[in-house]
Amino acid sequence: MKVAVITGAAQGIGKRTAEVLAGAGYTLALMDRQSCAATLVAIRGAGCDAEEFVGDICDEAHVARVANAVKAKWGRVDVLVNNAGISWIQPAEEMDAAAFRRVLEVNLVAPFVLAREFGKVMLAQGAGSVVNVASIAGLVGVSDRSAYNASKHGLIGLTRTLAGEWGGRGVRVNAVCPGWVKTEMDVADQAKSMYTDKDITGRIPMARFAQPQDVARAILFLADSEQSGFVNGHALTVDGGWTSDGSWQSLRMSKR
């Protein structure tokens, strides 16, 4: 039995990751602030043993309770997927410190607390994999996203630090860095008239958004010690070539 914990599992990347890991034979603990009912229906229908734990990942006591409950129920934790996160789009000069701190709490501090609590279980059993869902915004700057960018840069730094600290004790820590993914978060951001589909697809060499499936398959790869057993401290881009392409826009579009 392989047990995986997924945060932000009610929708988007988290939901699709649950479905992919369930298909690979994992038992799942699903964490979210809202019910994961739709995810549970999908994966239990495929025969997956799964439970949901509804609560705030910024609450250390809640995270500790879930870690204890997962260990008590299944006796082990093989994978932690730190997927939950929030966006905040605003010019830096207009953003207040409270909003900035909130983004850091959800996107960086909470993943640290989750890694600490579930990492203790992995370290005790001498094996495990933590996969942090970062972003290309953790590798490059994107305007009007100062808090989000800072949180994702920090998450990659945390990934590399824990990889060095825990790798010798059997626990690998890696990150996936998606580009723009067509999820509920993207729909909400576009509804504020922040950008269009064409803005994004025009920037990506592969000329499309990422889909949750693209990211979920990358997470499965990093989670599975048989596929990625010597991969540790890596930030895997899943961005259709966004961060690799230094072409100016007219040149990029001429190749389509």
PDB file of C-alpha atoms in Angstrom:
ATOM      1  CA  MET A   1       0.000   0.000   0.000  1.00  0.00           C
ATOM      2  CA  LYS A   2       1.186   3.498  -0.928  1.00  0.00           C
ATOM      3  CA  VAL A   3      -0.391   6.451   0.867  1.00  0.00           C
ATOM      4  CA  ALA A   4      -0.429   9.958  -0.603  1.00  0.00           C
ATOM      5  CA  VAL A   5      -1.623  13.200   0.968  1.00  0.00           C
ATOM      6  CA  ILE A   6      -2.840  15.909  -1.434  1.00  0.00           C
ATOM      7  CA  THR A   7      -3.729  19.461  -0.452  1.00  0.00           C
ATOM      8  CA  GLY A   8      -6.123  21.573  -2.498  1.00  0.00           C
ATOM      9  CA  ALA A   9      -7.746  18.331  -3.623  1.00  0.00           C
ATOM     10  CA  ALA A  10     -11.279  19.610  -4.210  1.00  0.00           C
ATOM     11  CA  GLN A  11     -10.686  21.011  -7.687  1.00  0.00           C
ATOM     12  CA  GLY A  12      -8.218  21.829 -10.438  1.00  0.00           C
ATOM     13  CA  ILE A  13      -4.722  20.361 -10.294  1.00  0.00           C
ATOM     14  CA  GLY A  14      -5.361  18.760  -6.916  1.00  0.00           C
ATOM     15  CA  LYS A  15      -8.464  16.912  -8.077  1.00  0.00           C
ATOM     16  CA  ARG A  16      -6.790  15.642 -11.237  1.00  0.00           C
ATOM     17  CA  THR A  17      -3.700  14.610  -9.250  1.00  0.00           C
ATOM     18  CA  ALA A  18      -5.931  12.584  -6.943  1.00  0.00           C
ATOM     19  CA  GLU A  19      -7.469  10.827  -9.936  1.00  0.00           C
ATOM     20  CA  VAL A  20      -4.057  10.078 -11.473  1.00  0.00           C
ATOM     21  CA  LEU A  21      -2.564   8.801  -8.218  1.00  0.00           C
ATOM     22  CA  ALA A  22      -5.665   6.723  -7.539  1.00  0.00           C
ATOM     23  CA  GLY A  23      -5.231   5.151 -10.962  1.00  0.00           C
ATOM     24  CA  ALA A  24      -1.651   4.303 -10.016  1.00  0.00           C
ATOM     25  CA  GLY A  25      -2.825   2.437  -6.923  1.00  0.00           C
ATOM     26  CA  TYR A  26      -2.344   5.024  -4.176  1.00  0.00           C
ATOM     27  CA  THR A  27      -4.497   5.306  -1.089  1.00  0.00           C
ATOM     28  CA  LEU A  28      -5.358   8.988  -0.643  1.00  0.00           C
ATOM     29  CA  ALA A  29      -5.834  11.543   2.108  1.00  0.00           C
ATOM     30  CA  LEU A  30      -7.459  14.635   0.593  1.00  0.00           C
ATOM     31  CA  MET A  31      -7.069  18.026   2.269  1.00  0.00           C
ATOM     32  CA  ASP A  32      -8.953  21.205   1.397  1.00  0.00           C
ATOM     33  CA  ARG A  33     -10.901  24.065   2.970  1.00  0.00           C
ATOM     34  CA  GLN A  34     -13.982  22.874   1.084  1.00  0.00           C
ATOM     35  CA  SER A  35     -15.472  19.429   0.683  1.00  0.00           C
ATOM     36  CA  CYS A  36     -13.690  17.071  -1.692  1.00  0.00           C
ATOM     37  CA  ALA A  37     -16.950  15.253  -2.421  1.00  0.00           C
ATOM     38  CA  ALA A  38     -16.601  15.356  -6.211  1.00  0.00           C
ATOM     39  CA  THR A  39     -13.043  14.077  -6.012  1.00  0.00           C
ATOM     40  CA  LEU A  40     -14.072  11.280  -3.645  1.00  0.00           C
ATOM     41  CA  VAL A  41     -16.864  10.164  -5.966  1.00  0.00           C
ATOM     42  CA  ALA A  42     -14.453   9.972  -8.889  1.00  0.00           C
ATOM     43  CA  ILE A  43     -11.689   8.052  -7.138  1.00  0.00           C
ATOM     44  CA  ARG A  44     -13.813   5.776  -4.961  1.00  0.00           C
ATOM     45  CA  GLY A  45     -15.683   4.792  -8.086  1.00  0.00           C
ATOM     46  CA  ALA A  46     -12.348   3.517  -9.377  1.00  0.00           C
ATOM     47  CA  GLY A  47     -11.834   1.464  -6.208  1.00  0.00           C
ATOM     48  CA  CYS A  48      -9.530   3.869  -4.361  1.00  0.00           C
ATOM     49  CA  ASP A  49      -9.420   3.897  -0.557  1.00  0.00           C
ATOM     50  CA  ALA A  50      -9.639   7.596   0.347  1.00  0.00           C
ATOM     51  CA  GLU A  51     -10.669   9.999   3.079  1.00  0.00           C
ATOM     52  CA  GLU A  52     -11.130  13.760   3.149  1.00  0.00           C
ATOM     53  CA  PHE A  53      -9.913  16.131   5.849  1.00  0.00           C
ATOM     54  CA  VAL A  54     -11.618  19.513   5.616  1.00  0.00           C
ATOM     55  CA  GLY A  55      -9.893  22.456   7.270  1.00  0.00           C
ATOM     56  CA  ASP A  56      -7.411  25.296   6.961  1.00  0.00           C
ATOM     57  CA  ILE A  57      -3.847  24.251   6.115  1.00  0.00           C
ATOM     58  CA  CYS A  58      -2.648  27.493   7.729  1.00  0.00           C
ATOM     59  CA  ASP A  59      -3.836  26.086  11.084  1.00  0.00           C
ATOM     60  CA  GLU A  60      -0.872  24.158  12.501  1.00  0.00           C
ATOM     61  CA  ALA A  61      -3.093  22.230  14.916  1.00  0.00           C
ATOM     62  CA  HIS A  62      -5.300  21.055  12.045  1.00  0.00           C
ATOM     63  CA  VAL A  63      -2.287  19.876  10.052  1.00  0.00           C
ATOM     64  CA  ALA A  64      -0.925  17.987  13.075  1.00  0.00           C
ATOM     65  CA  ARG A  65      -4.325  16.331  13.641  1.00  0.00           C
ATOM     66  CA  VAL A  66      -4.519  15.205  10.034  1.00  0.00           C
ATOM     67  CA  ALA A  67      -0.961  13.843  10.121  1.00  0.00           C
ATOM     68  CA  ASN A  68      -1.802  11.849  13.245  1.00  0.00           C
ATOM     69  CA  ALA A  69      -5.080  10.622  11.754  1.00  0.00           C
ATOM     70  CA  VAL A  70      -3.431   9.473   8.533  1.00  0.00           C
ATOM     71  CA  LYS A  71      -0.732   7.624  10.430  1.00  0.00           C
ATOM     72  CA  ALA A  72      -3.295   6.030  12.731  1.00  0.00           C
ATOM     73  CA  LYS A  73      -5.507   4.889   9.844  1.00  0.00           C
ATOM     74  CA  TRP A  74      -2.911   3.670   7.360  1.00  0.00           C
ATOM     75  CA  GLY A  75       0.337   3.455   9.336  1.00  0.00           C
ATOM     76  CA  ARG A  76       2.459   5.332   6.831  1.00  0.00           C
ATOM     77  CA  VAL A  77       2.793   8.272   4.441  1.00  0.00           C
ATOM     78  CA  ASP A  78       4.627   7.776   1.158  1.00  0.00           C
ATOM     79  CA  VAL A  79       3.865  11.013  -0.698  1.00  0.00           C
ATOM     80  CA  LEU A  80       2.897  14.563   0.198  1.00  0.00           C
ATOM     81  CA  VAL A  81       1.675  16.803  -2.619  1.00  0.00           C
ATOM     82  CA  ASN A  82       1.693  20.438  -1.498  1.00  0.00           C
ATOM     83  CA  ASN A  83      -0.716  21.750  -4.106  1.00  0.00           C
ATOM     84  CA  ALA A  84      -3.014  24.220  -2.321  1.00  0.00           C
ATOM     85  CA  GLY A  85      -2.358  27.865  -3.093  1.00  0.00           C
ATOM     86  CA  ILE A  86      -3.900  31.250  -3.763  1.00  0.00           C
ATOM     87  CA  SER A  87      -3.173  33.998  -6.277  1.00  0.00           C
ATOM     88  CA  TRP A  88      -3.183  37.759  -5.788  1.00  0.00           C
ATOM     89  CA  ILE A  89      -2.955  40.128  -8.738  1.00  0.00           C
ATOM     90  CA  GLN A  90      -2.196  43.739  -7.860  1.00  0.00           C
ATOM     91  CA  PRO A  91       0.539  46.284  -8.589  1.00  0.00           C
ATOM     92  CA  ALA A  92       3.205  46.090  -5.912  1.00  0.00           C
ATOM     93  CA  GLU A  93       2.887  49.756  -4.987  1.00  0.00           C
ATOM     94  CA  GLU A  94      -0.818  49.236  -4.194  1.00  0.00           C
ATOM     95  CA  MET A  95      -0.540  46.014  -2.188  1.00  0.00           C
ATOM     96  CA  ASP A  96      -0.792  46.127   1.585  1.00  0.00           C
ATOM     97  CA  ALA A  97       1.359  44.025   3.869  1.00  0.00           C
ATOM     98  CA  ALA A  98      -1.555  42.026   5.279  1.00  0.00           C
ATOM     99  CA  ALA A  99      -2.470  40.700   1.828  1.00  0.00           C
ATOM    100  CA  PHE A 100       1.187  39.963   1.092  1.00  0.00           C
ATOM    101  CA  ARG A 101       1.493  37.993   4.329  1.00  0.00           C
ATOM    102  CA  ARG A 102      -1.693  36.053   3.590  1.00  0.00           C
ATOM    103  CA  VAL A 103      -0.297  34.802   0.291  1.00  0.00           C
ATOM    104  CA  LEU A 104       2.947  33.771   1.988  1.00  0.00           C
ATOM    105  CA  GLU A 105       1.006  31.967   4.735  1.00  0.00           C
ATOM    106  CA  VAL A 106      -0.952  29.835   2.269  1.00  0.00           C
ATOM    107  CA  ASN A 107       1.681  29.327  -0.430  1.00  0.00           C
ATOM    108  CA  LEU A 108       4.865  29.005   1.619  1.00  0.00           C
ATOM    109  CA  VAL A 109       4.392  28.713   5.385  1.00  0.00           C
ATOM    110  CA  ALA A 110       1.622  26.111   5.153  1.00  0.00           C
ATOM    111  CA  PRO A 111       3.650  23.865   2.799  1.00  0.00           C
ATOM    112  CA  PHE A 112       6.524  24.066   5.276  1.00  0.00           C
ATOM    113  CA  VAL A 113       4.265  23.013   8.167  1.00  0.00           C
ATOM    114  CA  LEU A 114       2.769  20.195   6.082  1.00  0.00           C
ATOM    115  CA  ALA A 115       6.237  19.001   5.038  1.00  0.00           C
ATOM    116  CA  ARG A 116       7.398  19.154   8.655  1.00  0.00           C
ATOM    117  CA  GLU A 117       4.493  17.115  10.032  1.00  0.00           C
ATOM    118  CA  PHE A 118       4.239  14.503   7.285  1.00  0.00           C
ATOM    119  CA  GLY A 119       8.014  14.550   6.817  1.00  0.00           C
ATOM    120  CA  LYS A 120       8.416  13.281  10.379  1.00  0.00           C
ATOM    121  CA  VAL A 121       6.469  10.167   9.397  1.00  0.00           C
ATOM    122  CA  MET A 122       8.519   9.694   6.233  1.00  0.00           C
ATOM    123  CA  LEU A 123      11.816  10.171   8.062  1.00  0.00           C
ATOM    124  CA  ALA A 124      10.788   7.634  10.704  1.00  0.00           C
ATOM    125  CA  GLN A 125      10.008   5.050   8.016  1.00  0.00           C
ATOM    126  CA  GLY A 126      13.151   5.945   6.038  1.00  0.00           C
ATOM    127  CA  ALA A 127      11.360   6.679   2.763  1.00  0.00           C
ATOM    128  CA  GLY A 128       9.027   9.183   1.170  1.00  0.00           C
ATOM    129  CA  SER A 129       8.545  11.870  -1.444  1.00  0.00           C
ATOM    130  CA  VAL A 130       7.383  15.462  -1.094  1.00  0.00           C
ATOM    131  CA  VAL A 131       6.220  17.204  -4.267  1.00  0.00           C
ATOM    132  CA  ASN A 132       5.670  20.943  -3.979  1.00  0.00           C
ATOM    133  CA  VAL A 133       3.532  22.592  -6.641  1.00  0.00           C
ATOM    134  CA  ALA A 134       5.426  25.801  -7.344  1.00  0.00           C
ATOM    135  CA  SER A 135       5.124  27.749 -10.611  1.00  0.00           C
ATOM    136  CA  ILE A 136       7.132  29.351 -13.366  1.00  0.00           C
ATOM    137  CA  ALA A 137       6.469  32.425 -11.197  1.00  0.00           C
ATOM    138  CA  GLY A 138       8.992  30.832  -8.857  1.00  0.00           C
ATOM    139  CA  LEU A 139      11.621  30.921 -11.596  1.00  0.00           C
ATOM    140  CA  VAL A 140      10.969  34.265 -13.315  1.00  0.00           C
ATOM    141  CA  GLY A 141       9.206  37.488 -12.422  1.00  0.00           C
ATOM    142  CA  VAL A 142       5.642  38.186 -13.562  1.00  0.00           C
ATOM    143  CA  SER A 143       4.321  41.715 -13.091  1.00  0.00           C
ATOM    144  CA  ASP A 144       1.513  42.488 -10.633  1.00  0.00           C
ATOM    145  CA  ARG A 145       2.148  39.284  -8.691  1.00  0.00           C
ATOM    146  CA  SER A 146       4.782  40.310  -6.146  1.00  0.00           C
ATOM    147  CA  ALA A 147       3.413  38.198  -3.284  1.00  0.00           C
ATOM    148  CA  TYR A 148       2.645  35.174  -5.448  1.00  0.00           C
ATOM    149  CA  ASN A 149       6.067  35.305  -7.096  1.00  0.00           C
ATOM    150  CA  ALA A 150       7.818  35.679  -3.746  1.00  0.00           C
ATOM    151  CA  SER A 151       5.892  32.743  -2.312  1.00  0.00           C
ATOM    152  CA  LYS A 152       6.725  30.453  -5.231  1.00  0.00           C
ATOM    153  CA  HIS A 153      10.403  31.482  -5.310  1.00  0.00           C
ATOM    154  CA  GLY A 154      10.449  30.689  -1.598  1.00  0.00           C
ATOM    155  CA  LEU A 155       8.766  27.326  -2.153  1.00  0.00           C
ATOM    156  CA  ILE A 156      11.480  26.316  -4.602  1.00  0.00           C
ATOM    157  CA  GLY A 157      14.092  27.409  -2.061  1.00  0.00           C
ATOM    158  CA  LEU A 158      12.366  25.337   0.607  1.00  0.00           C
ATOM    159  CA  THR A 159      12.275  22.378  -1.788  1.00  0.00           C
ATOM    160  CA  ARG A 160      16.017  22.516  -2.347  1.00  0.00           C
ATOM    161  CA  THR A 161      16.793  22.965   1.337  1.00  0.00           C
ATOM    162  CA  LEU A 162      14.671  20.008   2.453  1.00  0.00           C
ATOM    163  CA  ALA A 163      16.101  17.898  -0.377  1.00  0.00           C
ATOM    164  CA  GLY A 164      19.574  18.480   1.033  1.00  0.00           C
ATOM    165  CA  GLU A 165      18.474  17.970   4.610  1.00  0.00           C
ATOM    166  CA  TRP A 166      16.354  14.846   4.167  1.00  0.00           C
ATOM    167  CA  GLY A 167      17.731  13.125   1.055  1.00  0.00           C
ATOM    168  CA  GLY A 168      20.295  11.113   3.031  1.00  0.00           C
ATOM    169  CA  ARG A 169      17.492   9.726   5.177  1.00  0.00           C
ATOM    170  CA  GLY A 170      15.427   8.445   2.268  1.00  0.00           C
ATOM    171  CA  VAL A 171      13.043  11.359   1.740  1.00  0.00           C
ATOM    172  CA  ARG A 172      13.171  13.095  -1.644  1.00  0.00           C
ATOM    173  CA  VAL A 173      11.785  16.614  -2.093  1.00  0.00           C
ATOM    174  CA  ASN A 174      11.064  18.084  -5.526  1.00  0.00           C
ATOM    175  CA  ALA A 175       8.874  20.726  -7.131  1.00  0.00           C
ATOM    176  CA  VAL A 176       6.809  21.044 -10.267  1.00  0.00           C
ATOM    177  CA  CYS A 177       6.644  24.470 -11.906  1.00  0.00           C
ATOM    178  CA  PRO A 178       3.562  24.728 -14.094  1.00  0.00           C
ATOM    179  CA  GLY A 179       3.021  27.509 -16.551  1.00  0.00           C
ATOM    180  CA  TRP A 180      -0.502  28.836 -16.990  1.00  0.00           C
ATOM    181  CA  VAL A 181      -2.976  26.027 -16.278  1.00  0.00           C
ATOM    182  CA  LYS A 182      -6.628  26.099 -17.277  1.00  0.00           C
ATOM    183  CA  THR A 183      -8.226  25.772 -13.830  1.00  0.00           C
ATOM    184  CA  GLU A 184     -10.828  27.503 -11.687  1.00  0.00           C
ATOM    185  CA  MET A 185      -8.118  29.908 -10.472  1.00  0.00           C
ATOM    186  CA  ASP A 186      -7.349  30.973 -14.039  1.00  0.00           C
ATOM    187  CA  VAL A 187     -11.036  31.477 -14.802  1.00  0.00           C
ATOM    188  CA  ALA A 188     -11.402  33.669 -11.693  1.00  0.00           C
ATOM    189  CA  ASP A 189      -8.358  35.756 -12.611  1.00  0.00           C
ATOM    190  CA  GLN A 190      -9.539  36.226 -16.192  1.00  0.00           C
ATOM    191  CA  ALA A 191     -12.968  37.261 -14.932  1.00  0.00           C
ATOM    192  CA  LYS A 192     -11.281  40.311 -13.429  1.00  0.00           C
ATOM    193  CA  SER A 193     -10.172  41.251 -16.979  1.00  0.00           C
ATOM    194  CA  MET A 194      -6.530  40.751 -16.072  1.00  0.00           C
ATOM    195  CA  TYR A 195      -5.556  38.918 -19.273  1.00  0.00           C
ATOM    196  CA  THR A 196      -6.957  36.843 -22.119  1.00  0.00           C
ATOM    197  CA  ASP A 197      -6.356  33.331 -23.401  1.00  0.00           C
ATOM    198  CA  LYS A 198      -4.522  34.836 -26.377  1.00  0.00           C
ATOM    199  CA  ASP A 199      -2.102  36.646 -24.061  1.00  0.00           C
ATOM    200  CA  ILE A 200      -1.063  33.302 -22.623  1.00  0.00           C
ATOM    201  CA  THR A 201      -1.101  31.061 -25.682  1.00  0.00           C
ATOM    202  CA  GLY A 202       0.820  33.689 -27.634  1.00  0.00           C
ATOM    203  CA  ARG A 203       3.645  33.499 -25.093  1.00  0.00           C
ATOM    204  CA  ILE A 204       3.932  29.699 -24.971  1.00  0.00           C
ATOM    205  CA  PRO A 205       5.903  27.940 -27.747  1.00  0.00           C
ATOM    206  CA  MET A 206       3.449  25.025 -27.654  1.00  0.00           C
ATOM    207  CA  ALA A 207       0.604  27.549 -28.137  1.00  0.00           C
ATOM    208  CA  ARG A 208      -1.761  26.193 -25.479  1.00  0.00           C
ATOM    209  CA  PHE A 209      -2.490  26.290 -21.780  1.00  0.00           C
ATOM    210  CA  ALA A 210      -1.312  23.457 -19.597  1.00  0.00           C
ATOM    211  CA  GLN A 211      -4.086  21.141 -18.473  1.00  0.00           C
ATOM    212  CA  PRO A 212      -4.344  19.697 -14.942  1.00  0.00           C
ATOM    213  CA  GLN A 213      -3.488  16.315 -16.458  1.00  0.00           C
ATOM    214  CA  ASP A 214      -0.101  17.631 -17.630  1.00  0.00           C
ATOM    215  CA  VAL A 215       0.820  18.675 -14.111  1.00  0.00           C
ATOM    216  CA  ALA A 216      -0.668  15.594 -12.440  1.00  0.00           C
ATOM    217  CA  ARG A 217       1.428  13.246 -14.576  1.00  0.00           C
ATOM    218  CA  ALA A 218       4.575  15.181 -13.646  1.00  0.00           C
ATOM    219  CA  ILE A 219       3.621  14.907  -9.971  1.00  0.00           C
ATOM    220  CA  LEU A 220       3.153  11.153 -10.331  1.00  0.00           C
ATOM    221  CA  PHE A 221       6.611  10.888 -11.900  1.00  0.00           C
ATOM    222  CA  LEU A 222       8.256  12.729  -9.002  1.00  0.00           C
ATOM    223  CA  ALA A 223       6.211  10.824  -6.423  1.00  0.00           C
ATOM    224  CA  ASP A 224       7.184   7.375  -7.707  1.00  0.00           C
ATOM    225  CA  SER A 225      10.571   6.175  -6.459  1.00  0.00           C
ATOM    226  CA  GLU A 226      10.744   3.605  -9.256  1.00  0.00           C
ATOM    227  CA  GLN A 227      10.525   6.345 -11.895  1.00  0.00           C
ATOM    228  CA  SER A 228      12.430   9.152 -10.184  1.00  0.00           C
ATOM    229  CA  GLY A 229      14.305   7.539  -7.324  1.00  0.00           C
ATOM    230  CA  PHE A 230      17.500   9.575  -7.852  1.00  0.00           C
ATOM    231  CA  VAL A 231      15.734  12.866  -8.581  1.00  0.00           C
ATOM    232  CA  ASN A 232      16.008  15.130  -5.544  1.00  0.00           C
ATOM    233  CA  GLY A 233      15.880  18.914  -5.171  1.00  0.00           C
ATOM    234  CA  HIS A 234      14.695  19.411  -8.748  1.00  0.00           C
ATOM    235  CA  ALA A 235      12.248  22.043 -10.035  1.00  0.00           C
ATOM    236  CA  LEU A 236      10.529  20.441 -13.036  1.00  0.00           C
ATOM    237  CA  THR A 237       8.979  22.935 -15.438  1.00  0.00           C
ATOM    238  CA  VAL A 238       5.674  21.964 -17.038  1.00  0.00           C
ATOM    239  CA  ASP A 239       5.237  25.118 -19.069  1.00  0.00           C
ATOM    240  CA  GLY A 240       5.203  24.238 -22.762  1.00  0.00           C
ATOM    241  CA  GLY A 241       8.588  25.909 -23.181  1.00  0.00           C
ATOM    242  CA  TRP A 242       7.660  29.308 -21.662  1.00  0.00           C
ATOM    243  CA  THR A 243      10.826  29.706 -19.566  1.00  0.00           C
ATOM    244  CA  SER A 244      13.071  28.260 -22.284  1.00  0.00           C
ATOM    245  CA  ASP A 245      12.064  30.642 -25.062  1.00  0.00           C
ATOM    246  CA  GLY A 246      13.850  33.982 -25.253  1.00  0.00           C
ATOM    247  CA  SER A 247      12.369  34.898 -28.643  1.00  0.00           C
ATOM    248  CA  TRP A 248      10.617  38.210 -29.108  1.00  0.00           C
ATOM    249  CA  GLN A 249       6.917  37.967 -29.823  1.00  0.00           C
ATOM    250  CA  SER A 250       6.911  38.458 -33.605  1.00  0.00           C
ATOM    251  CA  LEU A 251       9.644  35.849 -33.999  1.00  0.00           C
ATOM    252  CA  ARG A 252       7.789  33.385 -31.816  1.00  0.00           C
ATOM    253  CA  MET A 253       4.567  33.844 -33.734  1.00  0.00           C
ATOM    254  CA  SER A 254       6.363  33.438 -37.071  1.00  0.00           C
ATOM    255  CA  LYS A 255       7.120  29.832 -36.130  1.00  0.00           C
ATOM    256  CA  ARG A 256       3.464  28.835 -35.973  1.00  0.00           C
TER     257      ARG A 256
END
